[in-house]
Short mmCIF file of C-alpha atoms in Angstrom, two decimals:
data_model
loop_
_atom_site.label_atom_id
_atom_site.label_comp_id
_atom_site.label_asym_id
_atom_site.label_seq_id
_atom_site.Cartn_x
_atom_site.Cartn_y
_atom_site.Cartn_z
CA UNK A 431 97.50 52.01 134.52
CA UNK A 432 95.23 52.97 137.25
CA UNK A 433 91.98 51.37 137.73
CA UNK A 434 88.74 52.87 138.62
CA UNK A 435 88.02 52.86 142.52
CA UNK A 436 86.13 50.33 144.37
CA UNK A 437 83.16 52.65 145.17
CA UNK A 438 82.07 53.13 141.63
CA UNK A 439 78.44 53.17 141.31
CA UNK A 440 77.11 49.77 140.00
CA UNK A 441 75.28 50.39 136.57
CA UNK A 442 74.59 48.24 133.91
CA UNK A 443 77.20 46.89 131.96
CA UNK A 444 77.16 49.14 128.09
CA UNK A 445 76.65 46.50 125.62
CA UNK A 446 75.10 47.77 122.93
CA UNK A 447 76.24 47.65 119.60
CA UNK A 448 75.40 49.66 116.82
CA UNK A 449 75.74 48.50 113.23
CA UNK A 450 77.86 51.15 111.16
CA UNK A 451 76.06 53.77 109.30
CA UNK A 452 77.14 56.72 106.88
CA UNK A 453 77.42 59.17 110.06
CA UNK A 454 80.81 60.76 110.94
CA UNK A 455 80.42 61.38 114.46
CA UNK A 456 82.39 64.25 116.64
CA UNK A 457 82.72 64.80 120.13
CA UNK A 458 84.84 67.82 121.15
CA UNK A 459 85.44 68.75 124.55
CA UNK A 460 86.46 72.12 126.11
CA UNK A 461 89.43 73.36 128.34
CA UNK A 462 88.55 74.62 132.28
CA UNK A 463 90.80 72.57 134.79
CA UNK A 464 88.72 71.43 137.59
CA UNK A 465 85.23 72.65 135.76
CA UNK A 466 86.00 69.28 133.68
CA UNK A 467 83.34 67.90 135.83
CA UNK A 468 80.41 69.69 134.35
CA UNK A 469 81.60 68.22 131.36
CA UNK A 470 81.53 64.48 133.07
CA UNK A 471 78.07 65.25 133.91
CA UNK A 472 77.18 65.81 130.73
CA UNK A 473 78.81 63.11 128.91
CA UNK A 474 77.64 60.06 131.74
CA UNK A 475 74.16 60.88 130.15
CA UNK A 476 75.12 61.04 126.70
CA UNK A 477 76.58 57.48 127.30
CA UNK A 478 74.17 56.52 129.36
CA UNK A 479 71.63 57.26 126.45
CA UNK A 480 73.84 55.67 123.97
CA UNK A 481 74.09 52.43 126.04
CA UNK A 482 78.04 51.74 124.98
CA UNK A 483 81.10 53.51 126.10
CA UNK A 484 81.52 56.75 123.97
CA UNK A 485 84.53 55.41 121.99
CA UNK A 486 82.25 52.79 120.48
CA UNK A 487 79.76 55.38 118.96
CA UNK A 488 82.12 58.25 118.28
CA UNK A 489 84.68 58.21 115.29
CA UNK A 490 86.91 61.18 116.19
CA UNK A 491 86.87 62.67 119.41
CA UNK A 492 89.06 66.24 120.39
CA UNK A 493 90.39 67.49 123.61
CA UNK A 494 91.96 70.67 124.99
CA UNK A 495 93.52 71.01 128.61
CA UNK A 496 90.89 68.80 130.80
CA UNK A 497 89.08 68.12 127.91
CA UNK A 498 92.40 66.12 126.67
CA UNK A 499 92.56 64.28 129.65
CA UNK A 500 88.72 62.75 129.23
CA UNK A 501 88.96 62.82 125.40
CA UNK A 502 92.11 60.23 125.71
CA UNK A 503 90.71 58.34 128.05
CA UNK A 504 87.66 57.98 125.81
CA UNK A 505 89.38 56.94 123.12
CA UNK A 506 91.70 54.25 125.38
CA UNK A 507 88.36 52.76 126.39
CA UNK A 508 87.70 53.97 129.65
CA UNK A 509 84.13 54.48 130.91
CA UNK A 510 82.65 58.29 131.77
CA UNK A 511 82.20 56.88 135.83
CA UNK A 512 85.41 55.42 136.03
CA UNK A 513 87.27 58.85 134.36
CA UNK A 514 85.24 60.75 137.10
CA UNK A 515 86.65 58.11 139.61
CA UNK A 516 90.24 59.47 138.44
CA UNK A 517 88.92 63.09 138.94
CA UNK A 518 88.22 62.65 142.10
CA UNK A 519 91.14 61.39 142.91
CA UNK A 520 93.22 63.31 140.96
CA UNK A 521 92.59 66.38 139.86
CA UNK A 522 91.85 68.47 143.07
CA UNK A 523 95.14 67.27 143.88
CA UNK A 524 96.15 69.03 140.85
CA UNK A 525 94.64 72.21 141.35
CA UNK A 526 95.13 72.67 145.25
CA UNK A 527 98.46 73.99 145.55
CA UNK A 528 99.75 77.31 145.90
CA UNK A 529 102.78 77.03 143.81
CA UNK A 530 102.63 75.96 139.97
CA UNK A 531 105.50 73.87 140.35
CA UNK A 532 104.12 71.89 142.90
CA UNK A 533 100.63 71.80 140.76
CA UNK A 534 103.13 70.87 137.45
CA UNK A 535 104.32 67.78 139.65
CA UNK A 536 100.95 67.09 140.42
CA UNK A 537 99.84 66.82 136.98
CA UNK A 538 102.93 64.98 135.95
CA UNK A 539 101.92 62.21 138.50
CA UNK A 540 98.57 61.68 137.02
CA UNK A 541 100.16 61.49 133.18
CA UNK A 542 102.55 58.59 134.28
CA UNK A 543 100.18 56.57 136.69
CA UNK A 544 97.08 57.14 134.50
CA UNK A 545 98.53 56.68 131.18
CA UNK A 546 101.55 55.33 132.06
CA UNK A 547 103.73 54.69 128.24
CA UNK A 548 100.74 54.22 126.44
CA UNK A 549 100.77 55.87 122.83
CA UNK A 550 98.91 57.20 120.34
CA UNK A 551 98.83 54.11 118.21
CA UNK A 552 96.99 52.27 121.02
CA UNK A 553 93.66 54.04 120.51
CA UNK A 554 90.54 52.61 120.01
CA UNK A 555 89.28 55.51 117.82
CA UNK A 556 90.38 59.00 116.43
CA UNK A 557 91.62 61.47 118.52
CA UNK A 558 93.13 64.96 118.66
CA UNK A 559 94.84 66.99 121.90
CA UNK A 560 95.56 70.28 121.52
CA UNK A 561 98.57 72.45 123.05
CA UNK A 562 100.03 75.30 122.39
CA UNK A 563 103.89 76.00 120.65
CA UNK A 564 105.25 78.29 123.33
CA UNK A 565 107.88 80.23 121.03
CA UNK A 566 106.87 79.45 117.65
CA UNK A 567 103.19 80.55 118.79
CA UNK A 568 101.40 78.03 117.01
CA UNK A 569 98.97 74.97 117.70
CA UNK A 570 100.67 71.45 118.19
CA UNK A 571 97.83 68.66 118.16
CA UNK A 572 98.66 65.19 118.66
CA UNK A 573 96.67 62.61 116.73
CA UNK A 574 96.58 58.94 116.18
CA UNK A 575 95.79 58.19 112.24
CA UNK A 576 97.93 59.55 109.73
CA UNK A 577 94.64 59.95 107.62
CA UNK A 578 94.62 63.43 109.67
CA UNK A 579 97.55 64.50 108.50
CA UNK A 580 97.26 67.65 106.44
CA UNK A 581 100.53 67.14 105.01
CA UNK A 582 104.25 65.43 105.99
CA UNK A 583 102.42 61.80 105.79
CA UNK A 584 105.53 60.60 104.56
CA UNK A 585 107.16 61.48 107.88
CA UNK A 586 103.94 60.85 110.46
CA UNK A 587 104.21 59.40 113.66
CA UNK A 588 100.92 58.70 115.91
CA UNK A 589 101.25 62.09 118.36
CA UNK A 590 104.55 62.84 117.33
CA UNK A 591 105.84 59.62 118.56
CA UNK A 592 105.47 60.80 122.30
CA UNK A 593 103.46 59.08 124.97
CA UNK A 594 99.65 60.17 125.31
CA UNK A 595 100.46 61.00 129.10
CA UNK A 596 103.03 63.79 128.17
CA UNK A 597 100.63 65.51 125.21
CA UNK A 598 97.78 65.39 127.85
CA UNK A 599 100.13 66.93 130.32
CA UNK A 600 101.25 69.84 127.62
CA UNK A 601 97.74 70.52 126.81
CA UNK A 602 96.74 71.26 130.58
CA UNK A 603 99.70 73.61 130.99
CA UNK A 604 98.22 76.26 131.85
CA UNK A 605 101.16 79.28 131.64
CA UNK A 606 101.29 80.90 134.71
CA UNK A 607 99.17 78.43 136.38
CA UNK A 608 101.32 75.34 135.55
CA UNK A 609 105.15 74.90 133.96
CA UNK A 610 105.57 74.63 130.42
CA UNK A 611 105.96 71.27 129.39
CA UNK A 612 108.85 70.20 127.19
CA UNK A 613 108.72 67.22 125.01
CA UNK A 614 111.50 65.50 122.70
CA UNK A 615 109.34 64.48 119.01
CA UNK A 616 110.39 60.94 117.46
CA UNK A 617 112.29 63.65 114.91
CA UNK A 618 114.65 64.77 118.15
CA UNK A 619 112.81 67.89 118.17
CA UNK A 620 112.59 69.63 121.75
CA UNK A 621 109.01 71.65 121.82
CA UNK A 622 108.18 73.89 124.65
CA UNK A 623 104.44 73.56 125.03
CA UNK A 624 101.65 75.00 126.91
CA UNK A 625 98.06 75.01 127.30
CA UNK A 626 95.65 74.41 124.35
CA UNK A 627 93.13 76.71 125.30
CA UNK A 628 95.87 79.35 123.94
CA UNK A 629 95.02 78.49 120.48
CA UNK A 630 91.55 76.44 120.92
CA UNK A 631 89.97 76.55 123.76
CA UNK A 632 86.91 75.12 122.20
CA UNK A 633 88.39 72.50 119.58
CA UNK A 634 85.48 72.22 117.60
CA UNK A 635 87.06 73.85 114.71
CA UNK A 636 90.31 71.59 114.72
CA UNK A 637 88.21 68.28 114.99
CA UNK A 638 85.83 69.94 111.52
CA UNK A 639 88.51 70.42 109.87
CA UNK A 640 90.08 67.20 110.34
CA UNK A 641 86.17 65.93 109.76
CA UNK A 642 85.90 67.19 106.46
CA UNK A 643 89.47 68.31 105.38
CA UNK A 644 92.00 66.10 105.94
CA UNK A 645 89.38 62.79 106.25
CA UNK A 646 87.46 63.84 103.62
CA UNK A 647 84.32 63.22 104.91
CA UNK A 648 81.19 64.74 103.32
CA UNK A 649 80.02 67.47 105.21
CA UNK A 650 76.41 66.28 105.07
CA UNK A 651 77.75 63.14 107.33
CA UNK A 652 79.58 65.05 110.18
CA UNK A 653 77.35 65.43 113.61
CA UNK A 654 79.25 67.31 116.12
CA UNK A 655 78.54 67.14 119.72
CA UNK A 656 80.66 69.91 121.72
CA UNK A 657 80.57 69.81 124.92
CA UNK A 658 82.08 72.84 127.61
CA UNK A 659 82.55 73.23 130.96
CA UNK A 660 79.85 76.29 131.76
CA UNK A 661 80.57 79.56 132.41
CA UNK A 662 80.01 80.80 135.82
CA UNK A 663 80.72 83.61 138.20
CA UNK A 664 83.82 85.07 139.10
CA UNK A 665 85.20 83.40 142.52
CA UNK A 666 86.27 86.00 145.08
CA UNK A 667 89.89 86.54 145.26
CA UNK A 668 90.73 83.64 147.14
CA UNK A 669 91.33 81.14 144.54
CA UNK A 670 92.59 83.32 142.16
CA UNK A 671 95.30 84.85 144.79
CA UNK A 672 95.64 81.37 145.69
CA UNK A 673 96.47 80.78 142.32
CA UNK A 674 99.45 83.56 142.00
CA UNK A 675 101.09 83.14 145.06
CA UNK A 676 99.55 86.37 146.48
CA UNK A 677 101.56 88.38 143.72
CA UNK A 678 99.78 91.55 142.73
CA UNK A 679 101.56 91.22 138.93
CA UNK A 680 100.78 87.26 138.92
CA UNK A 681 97.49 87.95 140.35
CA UNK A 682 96.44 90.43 137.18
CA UNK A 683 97.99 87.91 134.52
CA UNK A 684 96.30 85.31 135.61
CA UNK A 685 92.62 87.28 135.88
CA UNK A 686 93.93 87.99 131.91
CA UNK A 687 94.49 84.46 131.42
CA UNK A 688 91.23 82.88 132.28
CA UNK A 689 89.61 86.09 130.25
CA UNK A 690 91.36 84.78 127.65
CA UNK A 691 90.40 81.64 127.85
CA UNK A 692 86.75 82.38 127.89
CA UNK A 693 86.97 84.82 124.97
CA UNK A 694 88.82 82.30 122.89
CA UNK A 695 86.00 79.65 123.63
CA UNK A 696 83.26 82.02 122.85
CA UNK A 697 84.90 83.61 119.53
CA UNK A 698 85.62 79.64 118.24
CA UNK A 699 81.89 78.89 118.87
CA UNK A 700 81.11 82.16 116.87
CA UNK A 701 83.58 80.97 113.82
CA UNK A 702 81.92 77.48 114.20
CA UNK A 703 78.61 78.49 113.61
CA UNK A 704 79.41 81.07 110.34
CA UNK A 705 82.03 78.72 108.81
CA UNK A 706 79.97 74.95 109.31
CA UNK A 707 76.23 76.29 109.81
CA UNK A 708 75.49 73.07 107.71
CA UNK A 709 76.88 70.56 109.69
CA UNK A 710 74.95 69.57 112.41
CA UNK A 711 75.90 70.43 115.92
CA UNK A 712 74.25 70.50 119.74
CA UNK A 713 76.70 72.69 121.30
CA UNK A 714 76.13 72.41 125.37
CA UNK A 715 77.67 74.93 127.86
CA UNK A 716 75.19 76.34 129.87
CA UNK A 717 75.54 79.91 131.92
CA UNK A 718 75.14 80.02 135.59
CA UNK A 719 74.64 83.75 137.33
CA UNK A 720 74.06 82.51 141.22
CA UNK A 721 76.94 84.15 143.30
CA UNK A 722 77.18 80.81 145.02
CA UNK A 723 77.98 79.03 141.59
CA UNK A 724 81.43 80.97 141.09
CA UNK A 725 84.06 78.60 139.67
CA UNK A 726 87.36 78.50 138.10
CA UNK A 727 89.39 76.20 136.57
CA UNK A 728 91.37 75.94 140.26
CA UNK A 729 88.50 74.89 141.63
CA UNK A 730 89.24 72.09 144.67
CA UNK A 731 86.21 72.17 146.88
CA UNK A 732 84.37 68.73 145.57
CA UNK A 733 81.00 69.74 147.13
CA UNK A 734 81.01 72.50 144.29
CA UNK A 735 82.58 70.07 141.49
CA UNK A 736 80.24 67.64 142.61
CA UNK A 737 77.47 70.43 142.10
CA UNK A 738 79.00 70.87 138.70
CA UNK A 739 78.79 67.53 137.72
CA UNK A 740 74.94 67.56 138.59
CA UNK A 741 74.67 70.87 136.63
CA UNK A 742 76.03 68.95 133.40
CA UNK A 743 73.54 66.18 133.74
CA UNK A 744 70.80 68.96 133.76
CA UNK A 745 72.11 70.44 130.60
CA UNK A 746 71.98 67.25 128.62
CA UNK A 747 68.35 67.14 129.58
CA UNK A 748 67.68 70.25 128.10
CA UNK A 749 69.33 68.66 124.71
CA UNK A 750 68.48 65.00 124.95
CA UNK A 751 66.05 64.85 122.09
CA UNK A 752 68.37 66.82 120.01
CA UNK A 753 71.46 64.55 120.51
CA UNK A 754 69.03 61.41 120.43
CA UNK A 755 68.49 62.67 116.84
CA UNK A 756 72.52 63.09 116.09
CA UNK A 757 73.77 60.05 117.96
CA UNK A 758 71.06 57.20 117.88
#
């Protein structure tokens, strides 16, 4: 596996250690491609607050699309500064190109150098990625513990006995942006997947249910902490012609696509807060209006992410006595 580059800031060294306590603690963490590092920004202060890497204080944590890729390195251990190390590196490589299968390959290369064959039964704590069943047109999540299982226990496997590089790779397949992503289930089951954010682009109401369904947790215990990219202007035509090869047809499905996107995050947020008003929850995902915000999940200019990042860190603020209350 990769490790974190030399220039990572110098902090110091998460060592505290909480003593267990009756709270069931969430963290759930949007799709958005390159907008991933708002999300960084906010959750370097959340472990900076906590004072251990997030894995340590969080008993289930979700993903969808770039919110897979930090959510499983989370729960393989890694630190929020050296997962924005791997952004850097990585991810505007991801986004840059013009065609999606040279972006596919792209993303491909970070699943097998970042994760290499590691698998679901190696994590550290619980965990859920979300993708998308192409032609059955259902959600696929991968988890770790068969105590998710909402049924079939007798015939679980810890993400469907596939390697957590490929499920992250299906969940960031975003169709007509990326490739699908096929995958061959310990059952000998070929799945075409794509994108999470097609089902649940906001997980939070996967990683409840699991919470309180399927774990049986009491819903009095469960303190969610979900955690988006922002929402910002749209870019000028650049990127998103960029994005569809400067194909009039491509260009209009993928406008549709990131609508979609957005709507689905916004109408899960909306279910969230009629279906599980009683369980506590700081949601953060902050709107930005400036012009010279505009972002989209292709995104590759890291003066902007960078800008992001910052942007995250400002949100927390805004919620740090809030989260001090659900966390600490």
């Amino acid at each position: 596996m990769s490790t974190p580059s030399s220039d990572t800031v110098k902090r110091k060294a998460l060592d505290t250690e909480y003593e267990k306590d009756d709270k069931f603690r969430v963290l759930c963490l949007d799709g958005g491609g390159a907008k991933g590092f708002y999300t960084l920004g906010v959750l370097r202060e959340i472990e900076g607050m906590l004072n251990c890497p997030l894995y340590k204080r969080f008993d289930l944590v979700y993903g969808t699309s770039t919110g897979a890729i930090i959510a499983a390195l989370i729960a393989l251990g890694f630190e929020i500064d050296q997962i924005h190390d791997l952004y850097k590196n990585y991810v505007v490589e991801i986004v840059r190109p013009i065609r999606k299968t040279k972006r596919s390959a792209a993303l491909a290369r970070l699943s097998k150098e970042v994760f290499g064959d590691r698998r679901f039964d190696e994590v550290k704590t619980g965990i859920g990625i979300v993708t998308t069943k192409w032609e059955l047109e259902k959600p696929m999540i991968f988890k770790g513990d068969v105590a998710q299982a909402f049924g079939r226990q007798g015939t679980f496997e810890p993400g469907f006995g596939i390697t957590i590089g490929k499920a992250v790779e299906a969940s960031c397949s975003a169709y007509p942006f990326f490739c699908k992503t096929t995958v061959t289930t310990q059952a000998g089951n070929d799945v075409v997947l794509v994108d999470g954010g097609f089902c649940a682009n906001n997980p939070t109401l996967y990683a409840i249910a699991d919470a309180v369904g399927s774990l049986g947790k009491p819903r009095d215990s469960v303190h969610v902490v979900s955690v988006g990219v922002g929402v910002y202007p749209e870019p000028k035509a650049r990127t998103v012609v960029r994005a569809a090869n400067r194909c009039w047809k491509l260009l209009s499905t993928a406008r549709m696509l990131l609508k979609t996107l957005e709507i689905n995050t916004q109408s899960m947020e909306q279910l969230r807060s009629v279906l599980f008003k009683d369980i506590k929850t700081v949601r953060i995902s902050e709107t930005f209006q400036k012009p010279e915000m505009a972002a989209d999940l292709l995104e590759c200019n890291l003066t902007k992410l960078n800008l992001l990042r910052q942007l995250g860190g400002d949100s927390f603020e805004r919620e740090e006595e809030e989260l001090r209350r659900l966390l600490c």
